[in-house]
PDB file of C-alpha atoms in Angstrom:
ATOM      1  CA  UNK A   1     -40.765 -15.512  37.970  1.00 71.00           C
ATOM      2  CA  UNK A   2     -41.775 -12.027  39.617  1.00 88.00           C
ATOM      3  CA  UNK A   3     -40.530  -9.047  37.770  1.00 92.00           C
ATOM      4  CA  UNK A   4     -38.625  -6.692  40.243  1.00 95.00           C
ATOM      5  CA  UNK A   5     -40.487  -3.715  41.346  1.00 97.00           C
ATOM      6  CA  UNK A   6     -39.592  -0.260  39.859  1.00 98.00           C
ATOM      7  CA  UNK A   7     -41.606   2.774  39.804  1.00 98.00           C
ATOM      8  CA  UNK A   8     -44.664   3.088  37.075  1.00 97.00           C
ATOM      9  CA  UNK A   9     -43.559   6.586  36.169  1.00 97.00           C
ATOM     10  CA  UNK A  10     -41.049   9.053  36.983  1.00 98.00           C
ATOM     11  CA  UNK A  11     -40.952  13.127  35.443  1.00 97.00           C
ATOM     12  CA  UNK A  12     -38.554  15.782  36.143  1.00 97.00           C
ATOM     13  CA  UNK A  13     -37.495  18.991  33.806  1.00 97.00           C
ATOM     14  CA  UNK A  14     -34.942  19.378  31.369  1.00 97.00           C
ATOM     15  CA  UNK A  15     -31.564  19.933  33.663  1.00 97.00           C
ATOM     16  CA  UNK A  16     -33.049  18.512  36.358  1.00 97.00           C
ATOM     17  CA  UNK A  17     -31.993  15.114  38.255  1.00 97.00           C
ATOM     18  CA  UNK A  18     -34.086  11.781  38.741  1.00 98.00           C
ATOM     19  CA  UNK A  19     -33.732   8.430  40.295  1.00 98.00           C
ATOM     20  CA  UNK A  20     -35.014   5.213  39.479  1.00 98.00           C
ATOM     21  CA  UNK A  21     -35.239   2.266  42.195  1.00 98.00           C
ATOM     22  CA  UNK A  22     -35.594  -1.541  41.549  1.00 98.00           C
ATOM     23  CA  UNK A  23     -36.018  -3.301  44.455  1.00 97.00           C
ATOM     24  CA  UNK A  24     -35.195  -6.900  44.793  1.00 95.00           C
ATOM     25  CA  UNK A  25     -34.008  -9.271  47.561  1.00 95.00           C
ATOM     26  CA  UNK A  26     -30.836 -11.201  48.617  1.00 94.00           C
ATOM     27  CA  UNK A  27     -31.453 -13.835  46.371  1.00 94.00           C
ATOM     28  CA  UNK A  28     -30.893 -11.273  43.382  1.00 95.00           C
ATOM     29  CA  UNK A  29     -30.469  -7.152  43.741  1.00 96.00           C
ATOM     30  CA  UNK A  30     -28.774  -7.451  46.776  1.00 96.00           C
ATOM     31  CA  UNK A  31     -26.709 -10.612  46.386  1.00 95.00           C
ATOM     32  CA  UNK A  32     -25.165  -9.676  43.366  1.00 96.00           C
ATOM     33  CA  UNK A  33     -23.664  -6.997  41.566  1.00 97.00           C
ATOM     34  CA  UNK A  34     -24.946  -7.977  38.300  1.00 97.00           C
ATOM     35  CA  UNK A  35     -27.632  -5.621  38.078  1.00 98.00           C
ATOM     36  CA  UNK A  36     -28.333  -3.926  34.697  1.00 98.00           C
ATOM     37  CA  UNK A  37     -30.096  -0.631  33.282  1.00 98.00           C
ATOM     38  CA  UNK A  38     -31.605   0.045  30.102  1.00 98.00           C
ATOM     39  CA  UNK A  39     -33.301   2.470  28.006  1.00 98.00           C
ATOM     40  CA  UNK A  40     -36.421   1.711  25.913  1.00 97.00           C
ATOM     41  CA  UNK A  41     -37.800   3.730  22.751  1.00 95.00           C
ATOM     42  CA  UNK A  42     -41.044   2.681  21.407  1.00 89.00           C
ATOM     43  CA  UNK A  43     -39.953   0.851  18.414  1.00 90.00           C
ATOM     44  CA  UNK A  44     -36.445   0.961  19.025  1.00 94.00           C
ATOM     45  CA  UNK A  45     -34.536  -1.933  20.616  1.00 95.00           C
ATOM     46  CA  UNK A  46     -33.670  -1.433  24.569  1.00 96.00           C
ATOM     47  CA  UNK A  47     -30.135   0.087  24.987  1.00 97.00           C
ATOM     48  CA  UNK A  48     -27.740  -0.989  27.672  1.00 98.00           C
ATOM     49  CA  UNK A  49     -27.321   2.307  29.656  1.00 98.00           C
ATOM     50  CA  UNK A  50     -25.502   0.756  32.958  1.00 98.00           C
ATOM     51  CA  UNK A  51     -23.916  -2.915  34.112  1.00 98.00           C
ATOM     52  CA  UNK A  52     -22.804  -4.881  37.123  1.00 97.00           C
ATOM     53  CA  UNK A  53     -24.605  -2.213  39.155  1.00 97.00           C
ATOM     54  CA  UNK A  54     -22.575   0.931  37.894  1.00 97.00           C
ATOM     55  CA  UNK A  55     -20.473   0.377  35.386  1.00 98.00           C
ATOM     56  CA  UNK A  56     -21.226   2.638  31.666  1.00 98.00           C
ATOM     57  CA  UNK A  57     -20.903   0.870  28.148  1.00 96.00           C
ATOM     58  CA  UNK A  58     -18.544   2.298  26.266  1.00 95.00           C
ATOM     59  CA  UNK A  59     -20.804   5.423  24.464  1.00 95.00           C
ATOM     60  CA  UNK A  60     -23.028   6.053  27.502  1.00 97.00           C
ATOM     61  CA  UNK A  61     -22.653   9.432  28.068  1.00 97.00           C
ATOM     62  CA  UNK A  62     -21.970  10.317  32.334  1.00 97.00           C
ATOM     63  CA  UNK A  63     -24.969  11.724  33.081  1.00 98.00           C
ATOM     64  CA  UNK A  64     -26.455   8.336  33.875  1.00 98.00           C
ATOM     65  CA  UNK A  65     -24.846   6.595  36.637  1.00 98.00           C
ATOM     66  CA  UNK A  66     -25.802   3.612  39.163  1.00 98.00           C
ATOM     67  CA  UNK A  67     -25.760   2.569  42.518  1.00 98.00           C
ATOM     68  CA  UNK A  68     -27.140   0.019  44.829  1.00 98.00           C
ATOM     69  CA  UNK A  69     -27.980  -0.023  48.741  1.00 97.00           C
ATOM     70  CA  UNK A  70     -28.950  -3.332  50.477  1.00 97.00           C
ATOM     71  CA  UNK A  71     -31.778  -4.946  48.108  1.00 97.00           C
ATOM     72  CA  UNK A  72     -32.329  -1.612  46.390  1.00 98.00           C
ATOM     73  CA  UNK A  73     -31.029  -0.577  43.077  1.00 98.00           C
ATOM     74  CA  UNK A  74     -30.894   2.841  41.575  1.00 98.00           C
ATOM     75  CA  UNK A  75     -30.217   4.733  37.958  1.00 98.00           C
ATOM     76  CA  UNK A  76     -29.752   8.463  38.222  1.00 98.00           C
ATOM     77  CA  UNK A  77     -29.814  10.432  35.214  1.00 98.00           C
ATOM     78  CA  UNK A  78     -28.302  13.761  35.685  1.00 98.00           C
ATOM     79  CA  UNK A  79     -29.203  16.819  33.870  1.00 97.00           C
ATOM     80  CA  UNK A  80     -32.315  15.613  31.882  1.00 98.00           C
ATOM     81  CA  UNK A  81     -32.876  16.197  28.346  1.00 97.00           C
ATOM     82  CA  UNK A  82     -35.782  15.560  26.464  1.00 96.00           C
ATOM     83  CA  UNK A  83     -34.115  12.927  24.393  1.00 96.00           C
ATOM     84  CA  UNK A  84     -33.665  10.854  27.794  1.00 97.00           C
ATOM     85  CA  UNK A  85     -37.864  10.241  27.758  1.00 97.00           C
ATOM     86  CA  UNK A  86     -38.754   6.746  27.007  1.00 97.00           C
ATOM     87  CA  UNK A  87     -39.199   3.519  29.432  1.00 98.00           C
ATOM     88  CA  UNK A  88     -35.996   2.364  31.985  1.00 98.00           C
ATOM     89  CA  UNK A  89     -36.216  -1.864  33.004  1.00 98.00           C
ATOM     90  CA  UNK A  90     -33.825  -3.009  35.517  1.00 98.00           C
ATOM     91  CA  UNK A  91     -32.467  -6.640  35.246  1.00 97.00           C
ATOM     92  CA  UNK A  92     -30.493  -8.952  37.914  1.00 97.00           C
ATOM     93  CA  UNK A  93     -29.043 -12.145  37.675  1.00 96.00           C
ATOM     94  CA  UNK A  94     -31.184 -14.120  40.625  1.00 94.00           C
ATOM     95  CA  UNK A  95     -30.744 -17.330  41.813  1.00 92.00           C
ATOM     96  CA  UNK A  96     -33.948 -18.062  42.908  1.00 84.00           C
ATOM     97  CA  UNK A  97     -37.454 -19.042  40.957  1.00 72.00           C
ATOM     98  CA  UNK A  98     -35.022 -21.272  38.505  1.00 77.00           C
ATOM     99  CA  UNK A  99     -34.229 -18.989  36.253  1.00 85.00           C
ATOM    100  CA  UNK A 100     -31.164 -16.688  36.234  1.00 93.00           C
ATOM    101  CA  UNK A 101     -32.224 -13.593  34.576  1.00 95.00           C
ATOM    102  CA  UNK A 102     -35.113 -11.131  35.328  1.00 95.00           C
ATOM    103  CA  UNK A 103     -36.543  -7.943  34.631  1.00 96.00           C
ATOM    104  CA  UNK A 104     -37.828  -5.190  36.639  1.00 97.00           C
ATOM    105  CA  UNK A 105     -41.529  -3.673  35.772  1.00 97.00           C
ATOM    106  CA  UNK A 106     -40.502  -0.744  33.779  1.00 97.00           C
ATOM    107  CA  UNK A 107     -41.118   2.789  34.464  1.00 98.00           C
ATOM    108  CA  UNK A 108     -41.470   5.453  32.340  1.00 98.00           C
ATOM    109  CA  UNK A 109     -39.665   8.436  32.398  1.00 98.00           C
ATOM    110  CA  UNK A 110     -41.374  11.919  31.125  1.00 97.00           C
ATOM    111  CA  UNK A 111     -39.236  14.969  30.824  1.00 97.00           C
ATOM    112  CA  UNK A 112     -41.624  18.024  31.665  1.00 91.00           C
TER     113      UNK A 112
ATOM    114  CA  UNK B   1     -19.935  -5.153  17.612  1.00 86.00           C
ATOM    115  CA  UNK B   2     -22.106  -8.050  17.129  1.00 94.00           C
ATOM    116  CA  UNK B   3     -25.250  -7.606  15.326  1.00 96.00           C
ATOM    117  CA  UNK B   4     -28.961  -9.558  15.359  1.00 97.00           C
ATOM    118  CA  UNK B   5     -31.412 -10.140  12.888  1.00 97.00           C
ATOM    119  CA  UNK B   6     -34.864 -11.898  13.967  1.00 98.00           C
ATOM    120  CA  UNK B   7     -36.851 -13.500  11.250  1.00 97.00           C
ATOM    121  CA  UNK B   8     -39.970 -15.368  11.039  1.00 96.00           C
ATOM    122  CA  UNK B   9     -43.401 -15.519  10.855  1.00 96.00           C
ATOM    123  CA  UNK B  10     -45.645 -12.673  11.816  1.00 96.00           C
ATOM    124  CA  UNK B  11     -48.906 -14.772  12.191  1.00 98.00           C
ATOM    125  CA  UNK B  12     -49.061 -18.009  14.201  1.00 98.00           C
ATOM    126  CA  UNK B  13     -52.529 -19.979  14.844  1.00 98.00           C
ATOM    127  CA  UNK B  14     -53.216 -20.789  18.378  1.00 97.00           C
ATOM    128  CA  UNK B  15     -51.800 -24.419  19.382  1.00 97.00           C
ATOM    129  CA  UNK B  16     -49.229 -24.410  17.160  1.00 98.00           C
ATOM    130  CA  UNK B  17     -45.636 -23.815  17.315  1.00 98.00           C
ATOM    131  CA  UNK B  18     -43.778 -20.495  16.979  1.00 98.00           C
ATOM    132  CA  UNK B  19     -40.710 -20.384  15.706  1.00 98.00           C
ATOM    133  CA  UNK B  20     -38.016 -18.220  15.234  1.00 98.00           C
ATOM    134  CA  UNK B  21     -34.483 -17.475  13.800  1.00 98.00           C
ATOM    135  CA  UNK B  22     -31.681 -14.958  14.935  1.00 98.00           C
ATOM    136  CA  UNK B  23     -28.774 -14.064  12.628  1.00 98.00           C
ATOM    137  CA  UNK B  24     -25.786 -12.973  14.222  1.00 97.00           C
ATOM    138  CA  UNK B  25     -23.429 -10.923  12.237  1.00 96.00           C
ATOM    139  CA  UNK B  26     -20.001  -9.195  13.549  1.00 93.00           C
ATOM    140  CA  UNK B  27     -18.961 -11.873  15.593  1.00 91.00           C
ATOM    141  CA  UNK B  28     -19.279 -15.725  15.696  1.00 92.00           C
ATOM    142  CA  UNK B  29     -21.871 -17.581  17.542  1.00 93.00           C
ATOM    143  CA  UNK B  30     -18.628 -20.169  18.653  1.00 90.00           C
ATOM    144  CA  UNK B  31     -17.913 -17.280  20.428  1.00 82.00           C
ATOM    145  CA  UNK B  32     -17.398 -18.134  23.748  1.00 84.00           C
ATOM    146  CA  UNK B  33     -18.293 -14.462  25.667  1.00 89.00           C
ATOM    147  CA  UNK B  34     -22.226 -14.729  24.858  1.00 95.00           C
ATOM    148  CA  UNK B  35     -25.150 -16.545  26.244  1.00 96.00           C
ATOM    149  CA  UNK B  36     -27.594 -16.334  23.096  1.00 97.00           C
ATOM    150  CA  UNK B  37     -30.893 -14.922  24.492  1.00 98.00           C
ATOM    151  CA  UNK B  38     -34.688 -14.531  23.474  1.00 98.00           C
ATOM    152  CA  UNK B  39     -36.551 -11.690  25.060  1.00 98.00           C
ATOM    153  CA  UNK B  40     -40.134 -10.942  24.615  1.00 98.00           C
ATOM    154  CA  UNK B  41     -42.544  -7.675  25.623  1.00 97.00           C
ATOM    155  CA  UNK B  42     -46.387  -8.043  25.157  1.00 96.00           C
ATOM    156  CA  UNK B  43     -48.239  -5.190  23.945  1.00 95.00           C
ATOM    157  CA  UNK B  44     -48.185  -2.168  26.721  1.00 93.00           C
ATOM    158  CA  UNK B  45     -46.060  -4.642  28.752  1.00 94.00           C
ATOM    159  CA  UNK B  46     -42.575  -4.709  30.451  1.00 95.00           C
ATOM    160  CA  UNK B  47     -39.826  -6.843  29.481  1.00 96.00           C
ATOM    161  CA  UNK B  48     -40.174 -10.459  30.040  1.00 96.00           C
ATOM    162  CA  UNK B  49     -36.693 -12.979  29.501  1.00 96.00           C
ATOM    163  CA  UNK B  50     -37.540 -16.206  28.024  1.00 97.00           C
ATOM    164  CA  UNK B  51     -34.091 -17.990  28.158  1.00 96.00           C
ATOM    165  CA  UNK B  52     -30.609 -18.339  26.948  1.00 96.00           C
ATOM    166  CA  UNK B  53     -28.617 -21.018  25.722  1.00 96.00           C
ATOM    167  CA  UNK B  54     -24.735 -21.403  26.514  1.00 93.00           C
ATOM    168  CA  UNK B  55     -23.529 -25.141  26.353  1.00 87.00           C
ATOM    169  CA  UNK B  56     -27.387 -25.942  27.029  1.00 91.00           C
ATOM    170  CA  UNK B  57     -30.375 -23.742  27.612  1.00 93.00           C
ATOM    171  CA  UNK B  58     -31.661 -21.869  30.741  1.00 94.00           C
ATOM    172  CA  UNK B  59     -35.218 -20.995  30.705  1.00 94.00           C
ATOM    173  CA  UNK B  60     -37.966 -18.788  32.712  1.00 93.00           C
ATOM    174  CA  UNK B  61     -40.060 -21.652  34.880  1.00 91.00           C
ATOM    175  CA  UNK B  62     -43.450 -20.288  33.668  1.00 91.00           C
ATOM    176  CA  UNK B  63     -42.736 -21.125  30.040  1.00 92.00           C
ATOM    177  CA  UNK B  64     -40.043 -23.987  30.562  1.00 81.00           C
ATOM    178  CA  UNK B  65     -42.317 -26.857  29.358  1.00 91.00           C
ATOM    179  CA  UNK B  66     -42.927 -25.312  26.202  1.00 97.00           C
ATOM    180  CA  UNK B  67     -39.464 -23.352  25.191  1.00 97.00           C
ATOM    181  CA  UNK B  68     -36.257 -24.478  23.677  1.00 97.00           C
ATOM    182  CA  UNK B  69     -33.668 -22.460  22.294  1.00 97.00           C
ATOM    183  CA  UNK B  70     -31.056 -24.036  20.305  1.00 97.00           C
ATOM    184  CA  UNK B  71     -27.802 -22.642  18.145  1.00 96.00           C
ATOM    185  CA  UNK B  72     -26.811 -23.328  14.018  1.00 96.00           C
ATOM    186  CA  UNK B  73     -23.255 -22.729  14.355  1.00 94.00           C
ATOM    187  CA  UNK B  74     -22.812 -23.824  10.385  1.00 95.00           C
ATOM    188  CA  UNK B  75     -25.011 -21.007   9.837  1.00 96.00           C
ATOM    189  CA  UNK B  76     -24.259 -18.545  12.426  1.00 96.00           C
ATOM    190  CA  UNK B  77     -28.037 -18.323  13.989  1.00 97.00           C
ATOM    191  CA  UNK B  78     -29.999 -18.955  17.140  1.00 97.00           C
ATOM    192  CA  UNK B  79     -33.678 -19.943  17.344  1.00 98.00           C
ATOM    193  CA  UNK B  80     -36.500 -19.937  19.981  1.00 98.00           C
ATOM    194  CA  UNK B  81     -39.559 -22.702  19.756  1.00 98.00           C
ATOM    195  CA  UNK B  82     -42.769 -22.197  21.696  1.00 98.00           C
ATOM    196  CA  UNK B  83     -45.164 -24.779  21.690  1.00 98.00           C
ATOM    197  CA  UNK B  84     -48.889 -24.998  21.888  1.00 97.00           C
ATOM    198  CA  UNK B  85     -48.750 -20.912  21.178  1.00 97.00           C
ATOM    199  CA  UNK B  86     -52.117 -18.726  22.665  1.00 97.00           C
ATOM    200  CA  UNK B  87     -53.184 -15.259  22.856  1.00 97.00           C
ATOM    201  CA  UNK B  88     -50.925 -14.842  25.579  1.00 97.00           C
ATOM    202  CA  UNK B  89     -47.744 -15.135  23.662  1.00 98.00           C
ATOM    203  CA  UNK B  90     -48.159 -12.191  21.588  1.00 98.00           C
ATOM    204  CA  UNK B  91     -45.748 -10.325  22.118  1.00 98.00           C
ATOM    205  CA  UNK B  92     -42.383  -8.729  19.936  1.00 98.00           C
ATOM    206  CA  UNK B  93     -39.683 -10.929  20.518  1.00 98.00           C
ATOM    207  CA  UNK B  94     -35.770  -9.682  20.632  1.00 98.00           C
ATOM    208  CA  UNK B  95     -33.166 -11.797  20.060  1.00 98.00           C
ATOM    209  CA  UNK B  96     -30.291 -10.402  22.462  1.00 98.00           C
ATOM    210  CA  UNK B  97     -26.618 -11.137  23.629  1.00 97.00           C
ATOM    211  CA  UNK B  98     -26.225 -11.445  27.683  1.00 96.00           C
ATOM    212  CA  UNK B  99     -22.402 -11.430  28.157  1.00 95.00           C
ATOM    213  CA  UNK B 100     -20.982 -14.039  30.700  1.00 92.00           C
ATOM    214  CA  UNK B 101     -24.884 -14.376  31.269  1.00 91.00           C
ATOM    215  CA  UNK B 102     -24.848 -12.206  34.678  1.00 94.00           C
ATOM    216  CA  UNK B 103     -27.991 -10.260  32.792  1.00 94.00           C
ATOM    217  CA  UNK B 104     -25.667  -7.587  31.101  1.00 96.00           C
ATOM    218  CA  UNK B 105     -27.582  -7.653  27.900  1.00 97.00           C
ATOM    219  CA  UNK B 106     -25.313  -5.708  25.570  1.00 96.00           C
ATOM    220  CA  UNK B 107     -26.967  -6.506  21.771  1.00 96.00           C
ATOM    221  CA  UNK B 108     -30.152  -6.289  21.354  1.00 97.00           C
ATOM    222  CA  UNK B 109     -32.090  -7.187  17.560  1.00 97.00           C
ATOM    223  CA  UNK B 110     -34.671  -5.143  16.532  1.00 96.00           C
ATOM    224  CA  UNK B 111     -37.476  -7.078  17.733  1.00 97.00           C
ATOM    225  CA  UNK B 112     -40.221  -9.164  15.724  1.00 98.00           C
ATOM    226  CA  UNK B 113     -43.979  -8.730  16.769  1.00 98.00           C
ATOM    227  CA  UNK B 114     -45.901 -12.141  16.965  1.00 98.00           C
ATOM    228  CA  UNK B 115     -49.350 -12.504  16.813  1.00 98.00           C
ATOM    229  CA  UNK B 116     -51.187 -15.372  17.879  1.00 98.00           C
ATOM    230  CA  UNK B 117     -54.432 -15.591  15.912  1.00 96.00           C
ATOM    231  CA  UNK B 118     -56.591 -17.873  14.486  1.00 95.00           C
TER     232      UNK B 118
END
């Protein structure tokens, strides 16, 4: 079971915008719209940030938002703060390779 | 809000069996929203999803011949068995909640690192 691509690294300012992608294929990203976001502190257990493509847990604040074209997902965090730093994993329910949950690669975000 | 404890040991030898124990507490594990998940990262690593168990199990294909995950509904826990444990399976391990099992992962535990040494 592949883990879906996503960028190694991603940086923008404080204020600024940034997208994530997590690219998958029909059998997963873009057949479903069960694709997940989270946030990952060293040390800390992942956070749900963003479900079922782009839909907020309750407590998520609206600067991070969703979206998905074709096979492609994306997370968008608006207005960076320094607090949003730490690792973002994409997840989509697939229905190939036998098993019905998997990961993207990770990428790390760095606020400049 | 459902909370998740994992518990067990921090030190495994190689070739044996690692084996761990989630405690669920806010909600019941007869619940019938949750697939009951195990989730593992290896040091430096991404995210890597072992399996869940609903009415039976549902594992990842490259570990399926050694994983089982079963559920202690008199005691309101979850556990994960790897067999024939090496190197390779260090990792921390989270015990997690997927609701309706779609890969919305909503509770996470705090995670539990594993070594595998002899």
């Amino acid at each position: 079971q592949s883990a879906l691509p996503q960028p190694a690294s991603v940086s923008g300012s404080p204020g600024q915008s940034i997208t994530i992608s997590c690219t998958g294929t029909s059998s997963d990203v873009g057949g479903y719209n069960y694709v997940s976001w989270y946030q990952h502190h060293p040390g800390k257990a992942p956070k749900l940030m963003i479900y079922e493509v782009n839909n907020r847990p309750s407590g998520v604040s609206n600067r991070f938002s969703g979206s998905k074209s074709g096979n492609t997902a994306s997370l968008t965090i608006s207005g960076l703060q320094t607090e949003d730093e730490g690792d973002y994993y994409c997840s989509s329910y697939t229905s190939s390779s036998g098993a019905p949950v998997v990961f993207g690669g990770g990428t790390k975000l760095t606020v400049l | 809000q459902v909370q998740l404890q994992e518990s067990g040991p921090g030190l495994v030898k190689p070739s044996q069996t690692l084996s761990l124990t989630c405690t669920v507490s806010g909600g019941s594990i007869s619940s019938g929203d949750y697939y009951w998940s195990w989730i593992r990262q290896h040091p430096g690593k991404g995210l890597e999803w072992i399996g869940y168990i609903y009415f039976s199990g549902f594992y990842n294909p490259s570990l399926k011949s050694r994983v089982s995950i079963s559920v202690d509904k008199s005691k309101n826990q979850f556990s994960l068995k790897l067999t024939s444990v090496t190197a390779a399976d260090t990792a921390v391990y989270y015990c997690a909640t997927d609701y309706g099992g779609y890969s919305r992962v909503d509770n996470w535990g705090q995670g539990t690192l594993v070594t595998v040494s002899s």
